[in-house]
Amino acid sequence: MSNLFDKDLGKDSSVDAYLEAIEAETTEEHVEETTPTNWDAAKTVAREVAETIVLTVIIFFLIQTVVRNFRVVGTSMAPNLHDSQYLIVDKISYRLGEPQRGDVIVFEPPNRPGEDYVKRVIGRPGELVEVKNGQVFINNDPLDEPYVVYPASYSMSQRRVGSEELFVLGDNRNSSSDSHNWGMLLQEKVVGKAWVSYWPPGQWGVIPRDAPSETATLGYLLGDLIPSE
């Protein structure tokens, strides 16, 4: 009886051991299937990096279609814009509407293809423009230009602005290459509207259409808000 009991016990122990072995093997297989390899991890990281790069490129080109930066060269717009001043140019506004008189615009001049100039819109399509002893006339009426500190010392006979053209002048009239000497500007050559000055910090501010740029800088506005002692 004792021997029989021992045999049955041994048989039962073997079965239990076999079942445990199968269970352990199944667990190991499950772990192997769910644990990613180094190669899988590397592919995941590479995919995420690629997606980030593609998204960055898309955002960059989207921004470039709306705005761009521009560095002022020279003194043709003094004292409103200065040499080496940096501006943000709005490229979308003129797809939705026409340039207005007084707008400061960036464009490719007809006499210097491939370069960018910055000037102010003076004459719009269909208008008559004339300069008499430095005074600008639009349709025979004198133009009020509070932004001009250095008026022209020249005169220019009356000219008609074409339907797809603009007449532009620099604010520093005697030191500017503009429409008074190379003619009308085709609107298709306009890059965009100079919108904001962002460098140097002392010139931070929007660029107004009908006032000196200094009056729209952050420093000027804060100066008006802070009472003097």
mmCIF file of C-alpha atoms in Angstrom:
data_model
loop_
_atom_site.group_PDB
_atom_site.id
_atom_site.type_symbol
_atom_site.label_atom_id
_atom_site.label_comp_id
_atom_site.label_asym_id
_atom_site.label_seq_id
_atom_site.Cartn_x
_atom_site.Cartn_y
_atom_site.Cartn_z
ATOM 1 C CA MET A 1 0.000 0.000 0.000
ATOM 2 C CA SER A 2 2.818 2.343 0.879
ATOM 3 C CA ASN A 3 4.598 1.669 -2.429
ATOM 4 C CA LEU A 4 1.414 2.318 -4.424
ATOM 5 C CA PHE A 5 0.859 5.614 -2.649
ATOM 6 C CA ASP A 6 4.423 6.656 -3.419
ATOM 7 C CA LYS A 7 4.027 5.815 -7.133
ATOM 8 C CA ASP A 8 0.776 7.766 -7.408
ATOM 9 C CA LEU A 9 2.358 10.737 -5.654
ATOM 10 C CA GLY A 10 5.313 10.671 -7.972
ATOM 11 C CA LYS A 11 2.999 10.567 -10.984
ATOM 12 C CA ASP A 12 1.044 13.519 -9.663
ATOM 13 C CA SER A 13 4.257 15.489 -9.046
ATOM 14 C CA SER A 14 5.392 14.895 -12.624
ATOM 15 C CA VAL A 15 2.124 16.192 -14.016
ATOM 16 C CA ASP A 16 2.308 19.309 -11.858
ATOM 17 C CA ALA A 17 5.882 19.950 -12.919
ATOM 18 C CA TYR A 18 4.933 19.527 -16.574
ATOM 19 C CA LEU A 19 2.042 21.986 -16.244
ATOM 20 C CA GLU A 20 4.262 24.500 -14.491
ATOM 21 C CA ALA A 21 6.856 24.199 -17.253
ATOM 22 C CA ILE A 22 4.202 24.844 -19.938
ATOM 23 C CA GLU A 23 2.891 27.856 -18.014
ATOM 24 C CA ALA A 24 6.397 29.302 -17.633
ATOM 25 C CA GLU A 25 7.118 28.809 -21.335
ATOM 26 C CA THR A 26 3.853 30.534 -22.283
ATOM 27 C CA THR A 27 4.729 33.468 -20.010
ATOM 28 C CA GLU A 28 8.185 33.792 -21.571
ATOM 29 C CA GLU A 29 6.711 33.719 -25.081
ATOM 30 C CA HIS A 30 4.223 36.423 -24.101
ATOM 31 C CA VAL A 31 6.994 38.575 -22.668
ATOM 32 C CA GLU A 32 9.081 38.141 -25.810
ATOM 33 C CA GLU A 33 6.160 39.157 -27.997
ATOM 34 C CA THR A 34 5.276 42.309 -26.036
ATOM 35 C CA THR A 35 8.765 43.584 -25.226
ATOM 36 C CA PRO A 36 10.058 45.855 -28.087
ATOM 37 C CA THR A 37 13.527 45.258 -29.424
ATOM 38 C CA ASN A 38 16.187 47.960 -29.657
ATOM 39 C CA TRP A 39 15.524 48.151 -33.397
ATOM 40 C CA ASP A 40 11.810 48.813 -32.833
ATOM 41 C CA ALA A 41 12.644 51.564 -30.349
ATOM 42 C CA ALA A 42 15.100 53.118 -32.804
ATOM 43 C CA LYS A 43 12.492 53.084 -35.587
ATOM 44 C CA THR A 44 9.978 54.763 -33.284
ATOM 45 C CA VAL A 45 12.431 57.531 -32.377
ATOM 46 C CA ALA A 46 13.426 57.993 -36.030
ATOM 47 C CA ARG A 47 9.790 58.289 -37.066
ATOM 48 C CA GLU A 48 9.073 60.874 -34.367
ATOM 49 C CA VAL A 49 12.140 62.914 -35.375
ATOM 50 C CA ALA A 50 11.111 62.777 -39.044
ATOM 51 C CA GLU A 51 7.578 63.888 -38.204
ATOM 52 C CA THR A 52 8.942 66.791 -36.136
ATOM 53 C CA ILE A 53 11.235 67.900 -38.973
ATOM 54 C CA VAL A 54 8.444 67.739 -41.552
ATOM 55 C CA LEU A 55 6.099 69.694 -39.269
ATOM 56 C CA THR A 56 8.789 72.329 -38.646
ATOM 57 C CA VAL A 57 9.405 72.741 -42.390
ATOM 58 C CA ILE A 58 5.672 73.079 -43.065
ATOM 59 C CA ILE A 59 5.278 75.709 -40.321
ATOM 60 C CA PHE A 60 8.341 77.589 -41.623
ATOM 61 C CA PHE A 61 6.974 77.805 -45.165
ATOM 62 C CA LEU A 62 3.529 78.764 -43.908
ATOM 63 C CA ILE A 63 5.062 81.608 -41.906
ATOM 64 C CA GLN A 64 7.151 82.686 -44.908
ATOM 65 C CA THR A 65 4.001 83.017 -47.000
ATOM 66 C CA VAL A 66 2.513 85.402 -44.438
ATOM 67 C CA VAL A 67 5.428 87.446 -43.066
ATOM 68 C CA ARG A 68 9.152 87.949 -43.559
ATOM 69 C CA ASN A 69 11.854 90.063 -42.000
ATOM 70 C CA PHE A 70 13.630 92.925 -43.743
ATOM 71 C CA ARG A 71 16.778 94.899 -42.931
ATOM 72 C CA VAL A 72 16.813 98.573 -43.826
ATOM 73 C CA VAL A 73 19.879 99.625 -45.795
ATOM 74 C CA GLY A 74 20.730 103.295 -46.166
ATOM 75 C CA THR A 75 19.048 106.524 -45.079
ATOM 76 C CA SER A 76 16.367 107.049 -47.741
ATOM 77 C CA MET A 77 13.592 106.695 -45.134
ATOM 78 C CA ALA A 78 15.228 108.771 -42.390
ATOM 79 C CA PRO A 79 14.328 109.785 -39.784
ATOM 80 C CA ASN A 80 11.460 107.285 -39.679
ATOM 81 C CA LEU A 81 13.525 104.223 -40.568
ATOM 82 C CA HIS A 82 17.236 103.892 -39.928
ATOM 83 C CA ASP A 83 20.116 102.000 -41.484
ATOM 84 C CA SER A 84 20.319 98.409 -40.110
ATOM 85 C CA GLN A 85 16.862 98.609 -38.543
ATOM 86 C CA TYR A 86 14.894 95.346 -38.797
ATOM 87 C CA LEU A 87 11.254 95.191 -39.840
ATOM 88 C CA ILE A 88 8.539 92.560 -40.105
ATOM 89 C CA VAL A 89 6.827 92.676 -43.494
ATOM 90 C CA ASP A 90 3.188 91.628 -43.825
ATOM 91 C CA LYS A 91 2.861 89.704 -47.103
ATOM 92 C CA ILE A 92 -0.823 88.817 -46.891
ATOM 93 C CA SER A 93 -2.598 92.198 -46.602
ATOM 94 C CA TYR A 94 -2.207 93.138 -50.261
ATOM 95 C CA ARG A 95 -3.702 89.838 -51.347
ATOM 96 C CA LEU A 96 -6.848 90.956 -49.593
ATOM 97 C CA GLY A 97 -6.766 94.669 -50.428
ATOM 98 C CA GLU A 98 -4.908 97.466 -52.218
ATOM 99 C CA PRO A 99 -1.949 99.487 -50.890
ATOM 100 C CA GLN A 100 -3.065 102.746 -49.295
ATOM 101 C CA ARG A 101 -1.437 106.145 -49.444
ATOM 102 C CA GLY A 102 1.118 106.455 -46.672
ATOM 103 C CA ASP A 103 1.822 102.717 -46.432
ATOM 104 C CA VAL A 104 5.501 101.870 -46.096
ATOM 105 C CA ILE A 105 6.159 98.986 -48.467
ATOM 106 C CA VAL A 106 8.982 96.637 -49.433
ATOM 107 C CA PHE A 107 9.333 95.915 -53.141
ATOM 108 C CA GLU A 108 11.683 94.969 -55.968
ATOM 109 C CA PRO A 109 12.612 98.159 -57.859
ATOM 110 C CA PRO A 110 12.541 98.167 -61.675
ATOM 111 C CA ASN A 111 16.085 99.537 -61.900
ATOM 112 C CA ARG A 112 17.632 96.991 -59.477
ATOM 113 C CA PRO A 113 16.000 93.581 -60.041
ATOM 114 C CA GLY A 114 16.729 91.052 -57.316
ATOM 115 C CA GLU A 115 17.068 93.708 -54.604
ATOM 116 C CA ASP A 116 14.509 94.958 -52.077
ATOM 117 C CA TYR A 117 13.743 98.616 -51.417
ATOM 118 C CA VAL A 118 11.571 100.215 -48.766
ATOM 119 C CA LYS A 119 9.600 103.401 -49.605
ATOM 120 C CA ARG A 120 6.264 105.062 -48.916
ATOM 121 C CA VAL A 121 3.198 104.909 -51.172
ATOM 122 C CA ILE A 122 2.387 108.425 -52.395
ATOM 123 C CA GLY A 123 0.341 108.014 -55.570
ATOM 124 C CA ARG A 124 -2.296 105.336 -56.204
ATOM 125 C CA PRO A 125 -3.703 104.034 -59.505
ATOM 126 C CA GLY A 126 -5.340 106.685 -61.679
ATOM 127 C CA GLU A 127 -4.019 109.654 -59.677
ATOM 128 C CA LEU A 128 -2.032 112.626 -60.933
ATOM 129 C CA VAL A 129 1.202 113.212 -59.000
ATOM 130 C CA GLU A 130 3.319 116.353 -59.142
ATOM 131 C CA VAL A 131 6.147 117.852 -57.084
ATOM 132 C CA LYS A 132 6.549 121.640 -56.957
ATOM 133 C CA ASN A 133 9.567 122.929 -55.071
ATOM 134 C CA GLY A 134 9.447 119.927 -52.747
ATOM 135 C CA GLN A 135 5.672 119.990 -52.176
ATOM 136 C CA VAL A 136 3.810 116.895 -53.393
ATOM 137 C CA PHE A 137 0.458 117.397 -55.118
ATOM 138 C CA ILE A 138 -2.115 114.657 -55.688
ATOM 139 C CA ASN A 139 -4.759 115.523 -58.302
ATOM 140 C CA ASN A 140 -3.623 119.157 -57.960
ATOM 141 C CA ASP A 141 -4.150 119.218 -54.183
ATOM 142 C CA PRO A 142 -1.180 119.579 -51.803
ATOM 143 C CA LEU A 143 -0.468 116.421 -49.828
ATOM 144 C CA ASP A 144 -0.072 116.705 -46.066
ATOM 145 C CA GLU A 145 2.981 114.637 -45.066
ATOM 146 C CA PRO A 146 3.644 114.861 -41.315
ATOM 147 C CA TYR A 147 6.234 112.061 -41.587
ATOM 148 C CA VAL A 148 8.584 114.095 -43.841
ATOM 149 C CA VAL A 149 11.384 115.941 -42.040
ATOM 150 C CA TYR A 150 13.706 116.344 -45.030
ATOM 151 C CA PRO A 151 11.544 117.629 -47.935
ATOM 152 C CA ALA A 152 12.633 117.495 -51.564
ATOM 153 C CA SER A 153 14.626 120.293 -53.131
ATOM 154 C CA TYR A 154 13.440 119.285 -56.604
ATOM 155 C CA SER A 155 10.330 119.620 -58.756
ATOM 156 C CA MET A 156 8.710 116.968 -60.939
ATOM 157 C CA SER A 157 6.189 117.510 -63.699
ATOM 158 C CA GLN A 158 2.742 115.990 -63.402
ATOM 159 C CA ARG A 159 2.516 112.237 -64.026
ATOM 160 C CA ARG A 160 -0.407 109.846 -64.182
ATOM 161 C CA VAL A 161 -0.198 106.618 -62.156
ATOM 162 C CA GLY A 162 -1.231 103.579 -64.217
ATOM 163 C CA SER A 163 -4.004 101.164 -63.250
ATOM 164 C CA GLU A 164 -1.566 98.543 -61.934
ATOM 165 C CA GLU A 165 1.057 100.964 -60.665
ATOM 166 C CA LEU A 166 2.114 102.953 -57.593
ATOM 167 C CA PHE A 167 4.138 106.125 -57.154
ATOM 168 C CA VAL A 168 6.559 105.752 -54.223
ATOM 169 C CA LEU A 169 8.977 108.127 -52.516
ATOM 170 C CA GLY A 170 11.497 107.867 -49.708
ATOM 171 C CA ASP A 171 10.855 110.055 -46.655
ATOM 172 C CA ASN A 172 14.355 111.511 -46.966
ATOM 173 C CA ARG A 173 13.482 112.993 -50.333
ATOM 174 C CA ASN A 174 16.898 114.191 -51.504
ATOM 175 C CA SER A 175 18.668 110.931 -50.621
ATOM 176 C CA SER A 176 16.252 108.446 -52.155
ATOM 177 C CA SER A 177 16.171 106.484 -55.395
ATOM 178 C CA ASP A 178 12.443 106.254 -56.062
ATOM 179 C CA SER A 179 9.620 106.998 -58.491
ATOM 180 C CA HIS A 180 10.670 110.577 -59.046
ATOM 181 C CA ASN A 181 13.730 109.359 -60.946
ATOM 182 C CA TRP A 182 12.978 105.820 -62.158
ATOM 183 C CA GLY A 183 9.220 106.012 -62.691
ATOM 184 C CA MET A 184 6.191 104.070 -61.556
ATOM 185 C CA LEU A 185 6.291 100.828 -59.591
ATOM 186 C CA LEU A 186 4.292 97.850 -60.808
ATOM 187 C CA GLN A 187 2.108 96.523 -57.994
ATOM 188 C CA GLU A 188 3.171 92.969 -58.823
ATOM 189 C CA LYS A 189 6.662 93.893 -57.595
ATOM 190 C CA VAL A 190 5.417 94.692 -54.070
ATOM 191 C CA VAL A 191 6.609 92.165 -51.473
ATOM 192 C CA GLY A 192 4.437 93.448 -48.661
ATOM 193 C CA LYS A 193 3.690 96.138 -46.126
ATOM 194 C CA ALA A 194 6.299 97.075 -43.527
ATOM 195 C CA TRP A 195 4.295 96.398 -40.410
ATOM 196 C CA VAL A 196 6.454 96.332 -37.270
ATOM 197 C CA SER A 197 9.959 97.402 -36.289
ATOM 198 C CA TYR A 198 11.539 94.843 -33.955
ATOM 199 C CA TRP A 199 15.216 95.837 -33.790
ATOM 200 C CA PRO A 200 16.891 97.740 -32.244
ATOM 201 C CA PRO A 201 14.757 97.604 -29.072
ATOM 202 C CA GLY A 202 14.480 101.380 -28.912
ATOM 203 C CA GLN A 203 12.576 101.282 -32.226
ATOM 204 C CA TRP A 204 10.049 98.600 -31.261
ATOM 205 C CA GLY A 205 6.625 99.534 -32.555
ATOM 206 C CA VAL A 206 4.237 99.588 -35.494
ATOM 207 C CA ILE A 207 4.988 101.637 -38.606
ATOM 208 C CA PRO A 208 2.220 104.233 -39.016
ATOM 209 C CA ARG A 209 0.774 105.395 -42.307
ATOM 210 C CA ASP A 210 0.252 109.068 -41.506
ATOM 211 C CA ALA A 211 2.623 109.975 -38.672
ATOM 212 C CA PRO A 212 6.334 109.865 -37.830
ATOM 213 C CA SER A 213 7.408 106.334 -36.870
ATOM 214 C CA GLU A 214 8.827 107.623 -33.587
ATOM 215 C CA THR A 215 5.310 108.385 -32.345
ATOM 216 C CA ALA A 216 4.339 104.713 -32.640
ATOM 217 C CA THR A 217 7.300 103.172 -30.829
ATOM 218 C CA LEU A 218 6.774 101.394 -27.526
ATOM 219 C CA GLY A 219 9.115 103.802 -25.746
ATOM 220 C CA TYR A 220 7.179 106.834 -26.970
ATOM 221 C CA LEU A 221 3.823 105.351 -25.970
ATOM 222 C CA LEU A 222 5.071 104.341 -22.531
ATOM 223 C CA GLY A 223 6.582 107.781 -22.120
ATOM 224 C CA ASP A 224 3.137 109.319 -22.612
ATOM 225 C CA LEU A 225 1.649 106.925 -20.033
ATOM 226 C CA ILE A 226 4.281 107.522 -17.381
ATOM 227 C CA PRO A 227 3.991 111.039 -15.936
ATOM 228 C CA SER A 228 7.207 113.002 -15.644
ATOM 229 C CA GLU A 229 8.375 114.162 -12.212
#
